[in-house]
Each structure stands twice: as structure tokens, then as C-alpha cells.
Tab-separated table of C-alpha atoms and ligand atoms in Angstrom:
chain	number	residue	atom	x	y	z
W	1	UNK	CA	5.506	-4.190	-1.523
W	2	UNK	CA	2.585	-6.194	-2.631
W	3	UNK	CA	0.978	-5.396	-5.791
W	4	UNK	CA	3.696	-5.790	-8.280
W	5	UNK	CA	4.195	-9.193	-6.828
W	6	UNK	CA	1.197	-9.785	-8.977
W	7	UNK	CA	1.525	-12.084	-11.915
W	8	UNK	CA	3.398	-9.322	-13.715
W	9	UNK	CA	5.740	-8.666	-10.818
W	10	UNK	CA	6.502	-12.295	-10.350
W	11	UNK	CA	7.262	-12.556	-14.022
W	12	UNK	CA	9.455	-9.482	-14.085
W	13	UNK	CA	11.247	-10.338	-10.870
W	14	UNK	CA	11.748	-14.012	-11.377
W	15	UNK	CA	11.914	-14.839	-15.010
W	16	UNK	CA	12.472	-11.627	-16.907
W	17	UNK	CA	15.782	-11.394	-18.623
W	18	UNK	CA	18.176	-8.572	-17.825
W	19	UNK	CA	17.144	-7.018	-21.119
W	20	UNK	CA	13.439	-7.105	-20.226
W	21	UNK	CA	14.182	-5.578	-16.844
W	22	UNK	CA	16.159	-2.801	-18.512
W	23	UNK	CA	13.149	-2.163	-20.738
W	24	UNK	CA	10.814	-1.913	-17.747
W	25	UNK	CA	13.173	0.448	-15.941
W	26	UNK	CA	13.627	2.617	-19.050
W	27	UNK	CA	9.839	2.813	-19.505
W	28	UNK	CA	9.414	3.795	-15.880
W	29	UNK	CA	12.090	6.502	-16.056
W	30	UNK	CA	10.648	7.899	-19.271
W	31	UNK	CA	7.150	8.079	-17.807
W	32	UNK	CA	8.480	9.539	-14.572
W	33	UNK	CA	10.499	12.300	-16.221
W	34	UNK	CA	8.445	13.054	-19.292
W	35	UNK	CA	5.297	11.206	-20.198
W	36	UNK	CA	2.832	10.284	-17.431
W	37	UNK	CA	4.101	12.133	-14.412
W	38	UNK	CA	4.687	15.481	-16.121
W	39	UNK	CA	1.025	15.603	-17.058
W	40	UNK	CA	-0.020	14.421	-13.589
W	41	UNK	CA	2.069	17.214	-12.023
W	42	UNK	CA	0.539	19.760	-14.386
W	43	UNK	CA	-2.974	18.603	-13.517
W	44	UNK	CA	-2.120	18.933	-9.826
W	45	UNK	CA	-0.580	22.390	-10.168
W	46	UNK	CA	-3.627	23.679	-12.080
W	47	UNK	CA	-6.157	22.194	-9.669
W	48	UNK	CA	-4.445	21.648	-6.303
W	49	UNK	CA	-6.811	20.883	-3.437
W	50	UNK	CA	-7.212	23.163	-0.445
W	51	UNK	CA	-6.349	21.124	2.663
W	52	UNK	CA	-7.696	21.734	6.131
W	53	UNK	CA	-5.438	21.666	9.207
W	54	UNK	CA	-5.871	17.913	9.811
W	55	UNK	CA	-4.935	17.064	6.229
W	56	UNK	CA	-2.060	19.555	6.132
W	57	UNK	CA	-0.709	18.146	9.411
W	58	UNK	CA	-0.669	14.666	7.832
W	59	UNK	CA	1.134	15.910	4.709
W	60	UNK	CA	3.696	17.763	6.869
W	61	UNK	CA	4.421	14.633	8.913
W	62	UNK	CA	4.705	12.562	5.743
W	63	UNK	CA	7.186	15.048	4.305
W	64	UNK	CA	9.318	14.977	7.442
W	65	UNK	CA	9.206	11.329	8.500
W	66	UNK	CA	7.543	9.422	5.657
W	67	UNK	CA	4.557	8.391	7.778
W	68	UNK	CA	1.624	9.811	9.721
W	69	UNK	CA	-0.888	8.012	11.909
W	70	UNK	CA	-4.177	9.001	13.516
W	71	UNK	CA	-7.619	7.607	14.344
W	72	UNK	CA	-9.589	7.320	11.100
W	73	UNK	CA	-12.326	9.398	12.705
W	74	UNK	CA	-9.968	12.416	12.891
W	75	UNK	CA	-9.898	12.479	9.118
W	76	UNK	CA	-13.222	10.877	8.161
W	77	UNK	CA	-15.620	11.219	11.088
W	78	UNK	CA	-18.426	9.212	9.437
W	79	UNK	CA	-16.605	6.456	7.557
W	80	UNK	CA	-16.127	3.957	10.413
W	81	UNK	CA	-19.903	3.426	10.693
W	82	UNK	CA	-19.890	1.666	7.306
W	83	UNK	CA	-16.402	0.172	7.460
W	84	UNK	CA	-16.619	-1.556	10.829
W	85	UNK	CA	-19.535	-3.865	9.908
W	86	UNK	CA	-17.951	-4.530	6.489
W	87	UNK	CA	-14.728	-5.498	8.279
W	88	UNK	CA	-16.609	-7.787	10.650
W	89	UNK	CA	-18.268	-9.570	7.715
W	90	UNK	CA	-14.854	-10.180	6.134
W	91	UNK	CA	-13.460	-11.462	9.441
W	92	UNK	CA	-16.399	-13.820	9.995
W	93	UNK	CA	-16.291	-15.185	6.434
W	94	UNK	CA	-12.513	-15.616	6.531
W	95	UNK	CA	-12.547	-17.399	9.881
W	96	UNK	CA	-15.308	-19.738	8.706
W	97	UNK	CA	-13.278	-20.587	5.577
W	98	UNK	CA	-10.076	-21.034	7.583
W	99	UNK	CA	-11.983	-23.464	9.800
W	100	UNK	CA	-13.121	-25.392	6.713
W	101	UNK	CA	-9.536	-25.479	5.411
W	102	UNK	CA	-8.202	-26.744	8.720
W	103	UNK	CA	-10.796	-29.500	8.681
W	104	UNK	CA	-9.410	-30.546	5.285
W	105	UNK	CA	-12.237	-29.072	3.203
W	106	UNK	CA	-12.168	-26.969	0.062
W	107	UNK	CA	-11.818	-23.282	0.653
W	108	UNK	CA	-12.271	-20.250	-1.514
W	109	UNK	CA	-9.714	-18.106	0.306
W	110	UNK	CA	-7.641	-15.803	-1.881
W	111	UNK	CA	-3.911	-15.772	-1.349
W	112	UNK	CA	-1.008	-14.613	-3.432
W	113	UNK	CA	1.882	-16.768	-4.483
W	114	UNK	CA	4.967	-15.925	-2.448
W	115	UNK	CA	2.916	-14.310	0.305
W	116	UNK	CA	0.565	-17.129	1.260
W	117	UNK	CA	0.481	-16.058	4.903
W	118	UNK	CA	-2.043	-13.306	4.067
W	119	UNK	CA	-5.673	-14.023	3.169
W	120	UNK	CA	-6.982	-11.303	0.874
W	121	UNK	CA	-10.509	-10.162	0.260
W	122	UNK	CA	-9.824	-9.196	-3.346
W	123	UNK	CA	-6.274	-10.162	-4.360
W	124	UNK	CA	-6.345	-9.435	-8.127
W	125	UNK	CA	-8.703	-9.183	-11.081
W	126	UNK	CA	-11.809	-8.071	-9.202
W	127	UNK	CA	-14.555	-5.753	-10.378
W	128	UNK	CA	-15.467	-3.189	-7.753
W	129	UNK	CA	-18.440	-0.855	-7.869
W	130	UNK	CA	-18.343	2.670	-6.546
W	131	UNK	CA	-20.450	1.417	-3.656
W	132	UNK	CA	-17.682	-0.908	-2.479
W	133	UNK	CA	-16.733	0.407	0.978
W	134	UNK	CA	-12.984	-0.198	0.518
W	135	UNK	CA	-12.849	1.416	-2.912
W	136	UNK	CA	-14.865	4.299	-1.484
W	137	UNK	CA	-12.254	4.681	1.254
W	138	UNK	CA	-9.417	4.944	-1.277
W	139	UNK	CA	-11.418	7.415	-3.376
W	140	UNK	CA	-12.492	9.603	-0.454
W	141	UNK	CA	-11.621	13.148	-1.430
W	142	UNK	CA	-9.995	13.808	1.930
W	143	UNK	CA	-7.696	10.803	1.423
W	144	UNK	CA	-6.967	11.443	-2.252
W	145	UNK	CA	-6.239	15.132	-1.644
W	146	UNK	CA	-3.613	14.134	0.927
W	147	UNK	CA	-2.032	11.642	-1.482
W	148	UNK	CA	-1.980	14.091	-4.379
W	149	UNK	CA	-0.565	16.914	-2.280
W	150	UNK	CA	2.122	14.714	-0.767
W	151	UNK	CA	3.097	13.292	-4.156
W	152	UNK	CA	2.772	16.676	-5.898
W	153	UNK	CA	0.739	15.185	-8.723
W	154	UNK	CA	-2.599	13.603	-9.445
W	155	UNK	CA	-2.036	10.027	-8.388
W	156	UNK	CA	-3.461	6.693	-9.457
W	157	UNK	CA	-5.361	4.484	-7.050
W	158	UNK	CA	-3.587	1.285	-7.844
W	159	UNK	CA	-4.546	-1.227	-5.170
W	160	UNK	CA	-7.486	-1.744	-2.825
W	161	UNK	CA	-7.754	-4.732	-0.515
W	162	UNK	CA	-8.469	-6.110	2.936
W	163	UNK	CA	-6.003	-8.524	4.534
W	164	UNK	CA	-6.413	-11.120	7.250
W	165	UNK	CA	-3.115	-12.489	8.566
W	166	UNK	CA	-3.623	-15.584	10.727
W	167	UNK	CA	-0.982	-16.117	13.414
W	168	UNK	CA	1.823	-18.576	12.712
W	169	UNK	CA	2.946	-21.084	15.334
W	170	UNK	CA	6.608	-20.613	14.609
W	171	UNK	CA	8.954	-19.894	11.756
W	172	UNK	CA	11.019	-17.088	10.342
W	173	UNK	CA	9.927	-13.837	8.794
W	174	UNK	CA	9.113	-14.185	5.099
W	175	UNK	CA	8.810	-11.721	2.186
W	176	UNK	CA	7.121	-8.486	3.355
W	177	UNK	CA	7.519	-9.529	7.010
W	178	UNK	CA	11.196	-8.612	6.404
W	179	UNK	CA	12.593	-5.095	5.971
W	180	UNK	CA	12.219	-3.937	2.397
W	181	UNK	CA	11.515	-1.007	0.122
W	182	UNK	CA	8.560	-1.408	-2.260
W	183	UNK	CA	9.872	-1.419	-5.786
W	184	UNK	CA	6.554	-0.138	-7.205
W	185	UNK	CA	7.417	3.526	-7.436
W	186	UNK	CA	9.550	6.296	-6.008
W	187	UNK	CA	6.334	8.344	-5.660
W	188	UNK	CA	4.305	6.084	-3.442
W	189	UNK	CA	1.820	6.437	-0.639
W	190	UNK	CA	-0.009	3.627	1.092
W	191	UNK	CA	-2.731	3.858	3.680
W	192	UNK	CA	-3.318	1.027	6.152
W	193	UNK	CA	-6.461	0.996	8.259
W	194	UNK	CA	-6.317	-1.416	11.185
W	195	UNK	CA	-9.514	-3.451	11.445
W	196	UNK	CA	-8.388	-5.360	14.541
W	197	UNK	CA	-6.492	-4.261	17.629
W	198	UNK	CA	-2.812	-4.681	16.804
W	199	UNK	CA	-0.318	-5.387	19.564
W	200	UNK	CA	3.230	-6.744	19.316
W	201	UNK	CA	1.910	-10.329	18.821
W	202	UNK	CA	-0.389	-9.393	15.947
W	203	UNK	CA	2.433	-8.420	13.571
W	204	UNK	CA	2.293	-4.625	13.629
W	205	UNK	CA	3.378	-2.590	10.645
W	206	UNK	CA	6.883	-1.190	11.215
W	207	UNK	CA	8.683	1.645	9.468
W	208	UNK	CA	12.061	3.330	9.366
W	209	UNK	CA	11.299	7.064	9.476
W	210	UNK	CA	13.163	9.222	6.960
W	211	UNK	CA	14.163	6.305	4.765
W	212	UNK	CA	12.017	7.233	1.735
W	213	UNK	CA	13.743	8.593	-1.390
W	214	UNK	CA	14.883	12.173	-0.774
W	215	UNK	CA	15.150	11.684	3.012
W	216	UNK	CA	18.069	11.381	5.407
W	217	UNK	CA	18.360	7.567	5.216
W	218	UNK	CA	17.688	7.154	1.510
W	219	UNK	CA	21.328	6.125	0.931
W	220	UNK	CA	20.735	2.802	2.747
W	221	UNK	CA	20.256	0.276	-0.047
W	222	UNK	CA	18.738	3.115	-2.113
W	223	UNK	CA	15.437	2.788	-3.943
W	224	UNK	CA	15.716	1.695	-7.577
W	225	UNK	CA	12.949	0.561	-9.935
W	226	UNK	CA	12.992	-3.242	-9.714
W	227	UNK	CA	15.959	-2.861	-7.358
W	228	UNK	CA	17.280	-5.404	-4.891
W	229	UNK	CA	15.027	-4.150	-2.130
W	230	UNK	CA	15.428	-6.721	0.668
W	231	UNK	CA	18.747	-6.137	2.496
W	232	UNK	CA	19.929	-8.563	5.191
W	233	UNK	CA	17.718	-7.896	8.245
W	234	UNK	CA	20.522	-7.673	10.757
W	235	UNK	CA	22.631	-5.367	8.625
W	236	UNK	CA	19.699	-3.003	8.262
W	237	UNK	CA	18.927	-3.220	11.999
W	238	UNK	CA	22.516	-2.265	12.813
W	239	UNK	CA	22.442	0.709	10.431
W	240	UNK	CA	19.192	2.175	11.734
W	241	UNK	CA	20.151	1.763	15.406
W	242	UNK	CA	16.733	1.581	17.005
W	243	UNK	CA	15.041	4.233	14.879
W	244	UNK	CA	12.253	1.973	13.565
W	245	UNK	CA	8.689	2.714	14.653
W	246	UNK	CA	6.288	-0.130	15.451
W	247	UNK	CA	2.621	0.720	14.986
W	248	UNK	CA	0.840	-1.088	17.788
W	249	UNK	CA	-2.575	0.559	17.872
W	250	UNK	CA	-6.315	-0.091	18.258
W	251	UNK	CA	-8.634	-0.905	15.395
W	252	UNK	CA	-9.751	2.200	13.569
W	253	UNK	CA	-6.160	3.511	13.371
W	254	UNK	CA	-5.085	4.869	9.998
W	255	UNK	CA	-1.437	4.878	8.921
W	256	UNK	CA	-0.224	6.758	5.861
W	257	UNK	CA	3.223	5.712	4.768
W	258	UNK	CA	5.653	6.143	1.922
W	259	UNK	CA	6.638	2.516	1.511
W	260	UNK	CA	9.491	3.199	-0.856
W	261	UNK	CA	11.086	3.699	2.559
W	262	UNK	CA	11.968	0.644	4.663
W	263	UNK	CA	9.067	-1.171	6.250
W	264	UNK	CA	7.877	-4.622	7.231
W	265	UNK	CA	4.913	-6.182	9.029
W	266	UNK	CA	2.364	-8.942	9.327
W	267	UNK	CA	4.530	-11.279	11.404
W	268	UNK	CA	1.531	-12.336	13.488
W	269	UNK	CA	2.563	-14.822	16.153
W	270	UNK	CA	-0.145	-14.646	18.784
W	271	UNK	CA	-3.300	-13.336	17.156
W	272	UNK	CA	-4.591	-12.435	13.711
W	273	UNK	CA	-4.116	-9.010	12.190
W	274	UNK	CA	-6.768	-7.508	9.942
W	275	UNK	CA	-6.340	-4.345	7.921
W	276	UNK	CA	-7.555	-2.553	4.828
W	277	UNK	CA	-4.961	-1.109	2.508
W	278	UNK	CA	-4.976	1.223	-0.478
W	279	UNK	CA	-2.047	2.338	-2.616
W	280	UNK	CA	-1.613	5.628	-4.452
W	281	UNK	CA	1.140	5.658	-7.027
W	282	UNK	CA	2.241	7.697	-9.990
W	283	UNK	CA	1.169	7.215	-13.629
W	284	UNK	CA	4.758	6.119	-14.363
W	285	UNK	CA	4.402	3.228	-11.961
W	286	UNK	CA	1.155	2.120	-13.554
W	287	UNK	CA	2.742	2.377	-16.991
W	288	UNK	CA	5.783	0.289	-16.155
W	289	UNK	CA	5.953	-1.362	-12.766
W	290	UNK	CA	2.494	-2.097	-11.469
W	291	UNK	CA	-0.931	-3.366	-12.410
W	292	UNK	CA	-4.121	-2.198	-10.774
W	293	UNK	CA	-5.686	-5.071	-8.810
W	294	UNK	CA	-9.265	-4.057	-9.625
W	295	UNK	CA	-11.437	-2.757	-12.416
W	296	UNK	CA	-14.326	-0.412	-11.983
W	297	UNK	CA	-17.533	-2.405	-12.364
W	298	UNK	CA	-19.816	0.547	-12.952
W	299	UNK	CA	-20.315	2.047	-16.339
W	300	UNK	CA	-18.802	5.497	-16.002
W	301	UNK	CA	-17.745	7.215	-12.845
W	302	UNK	CA	-20.716	9.478	-12.289
W	303	UNK	CA	-20.519	11.826	-9.360
W	304	UNK	CA	-16.730	11.706	-9.142
W	305	UNK	CA	-14.623	14.806	-9.572
W	306	UNK	CA	-11.770	15.009	-12.120
W	307	UNK	CA	-9.024	13.979	-9.675
W	308	UNK	CA	-11.055	10.951	-8.556
W	309	UNK	CA	-11.713	9.941	-12.156
W	310	UNK	CA	-8.024	10.368	-12.947
W	311	UNK	CA	-7.167	8.117	-9.991
W	312	UNK	CA	-9.273	5.354	-11.534
W	313	UNK	CA	-8.113	5.547	-15.155
F	401	AKG	O1	1.889	-6.315	6.213
F	401	AKG	C1	2.572	-5.340	6.522
F	401	AKG	O2	2.495	-4.753	7.603
F	401	AKG	C2	3.589	-4.830	5.508
F	401	AKG	C3	2.941	-4.643	4.186
F	401	AKG	C4	3.888	-4.279	3.124
F	401	AKG	O3	5.052	-4.555	3.165
F	401	AKG	C5	3.379	-3.540	1.986
F	401	AKG	O4	2.162	-3.361	1.837
F	401	AKG	O5	4.192	-3.081	1.184
């Protein structure tokens, strides 16, 4: 998980009273069953997108295993042309700032409390225009149509960011480097786009197939809103007996994943890992458990279709 470890998440997880937590959970359940998600499902059933074979193949794999991976160019043949130079700019700027930090200087790097090992392009409270390449990626119709079909509702684009994870010299896995379920939502889809080549030393994303809610392994420390979602690593390892998948792959690889299933990653020990990530979640999540990390800078969302506009409101 990431996003709800925003200020709100930290507050809810760390200092909220049991009563407050019950309130958050009750709000989530109400919006899931009745308020937000019912409407989102209705919108989807009235205007469901027609998928081509590539998109349908991704949705089928997500439904079976909870993840699907492919070169970005299989889905969006033209997008890499704009994204690769944007990624390189972020890498260059981040490495220059890291150098300044190491030399004892001031740096403007954005990190999040509790997950300081990741440098973020946006973190929280940013204004993004519709020309932002990473927002554009999350809003791409071919991406959004996959998310909405998989989730069976019009989803909300809740998080957009680019992460640079510098390698650590030594140490143990921390926070999302350990196996966990995201507590954000039971209707959740993330996309990770590798912007650097990721081998075993770069902290690949890892996933336990069929562990998302409704799948074969959902009984293992089951998903609950605001649940205790970090089981002891070794206990989980022994229960999944080698079934985890590790996504070592070249830059330009796209991974879709339902991260309410067990996952971990970013334990970079030999080289940095750079990726872009977007999160699609349900209206119930946005109402109760999560906060969007960006606001739309443009006045109005001209040129977007209704599902794209819905994703941004
Ligand atoms: O950095 C990674 O590979 C894991 C990220 C993660 O846990 C998340 O986005 O929920």
C-alpha cells in the first residue's frame, strides 16, 4: 500500500481510536454496498467499454491470477516515446539531488514518512495538468477501460507518481518491502511501469498469485478495511510454498496487479529501481480510506470522456 499512508492514513492507522476506525470501516462498507460503488457499477453496466484482444487478455489474467504483465508497447504502442525522456529527466534530477544530499547540502527530494527509502516525484498535494505524462498514462482510455472492466465499475484514479528507490547498503526489509495486502480497498488495481531495468538486486515487485479477495488464497490473513495487513514474513512464506512471482524485467514493462492480494517490493540492494505507478480504486475507497494524491490543475476536463472525468472527480 502507499497512498493511504498519507497524512490521513498515518493518522487513522497510528492515532485513531478504535471508535474512529470503526467509523471509517462503517463508512467504507456503506459506500461499497450502497452509496458510491452501486452508482459506479450502474455507470459501468450502462456504458461498458469494448475491449480488444490485448485488453481482454489482461483482464482475463487479472481475474485468474490477480496480475498481468506485458511490454507497455503491446498496450500503448506510442506512449513510450513521451514517457522515456520524461523518466530520464526524473532520474537525472533525482540523482543530482541525491548527490547534493550526500554532500551534506539541502535537497528538495520528496519522501513519505514511514517509507523514506523511496524518492517520489509527486508524493502528495500536487496539481497536475492534463498534459502531465504520468497523469496521461493513468487516464489513457486503454488503461482505464481495463481497470473498469476488471473492477466491474467506473473507478477512480486515486494516485499517480514516479518512484526512485536508491539501493541500500544493508538492513532489513521495511514497510512495503515486506509482504502485505494494501488496506486501501477490496476493489483495487495498480499499474507499475518499470522505468529502469529491474533484476533481483534492484528490488523487483513480487506478488502472490490468487491471493486477492475472492481468490484461492484469500483466506490467508484475509483483506479487511484498515486490517492488520502485514503478517510475519516467514509464516507467509511457509504458507505460500514458493508460489510468489518476482517481476524481474526490462524497462518499459507494465505490470497490472490487484494489490489487495499479497505483494512486496523495492528492496533495492545493488542498483536503483525506477517506476511509475497509478492506482485505480473504487468510490468507496475514496470516500473512506484514501485520499487522491493530486488535484487537476486545469480548469475543466475538456476532451475527456465521461469515464475519464468520473475517474478524476
Ligand atoms: O515497491 C514495490 O514494489 C511495492 C509497492 C507497494 O507495496 C504498493 O504500491 O502497494
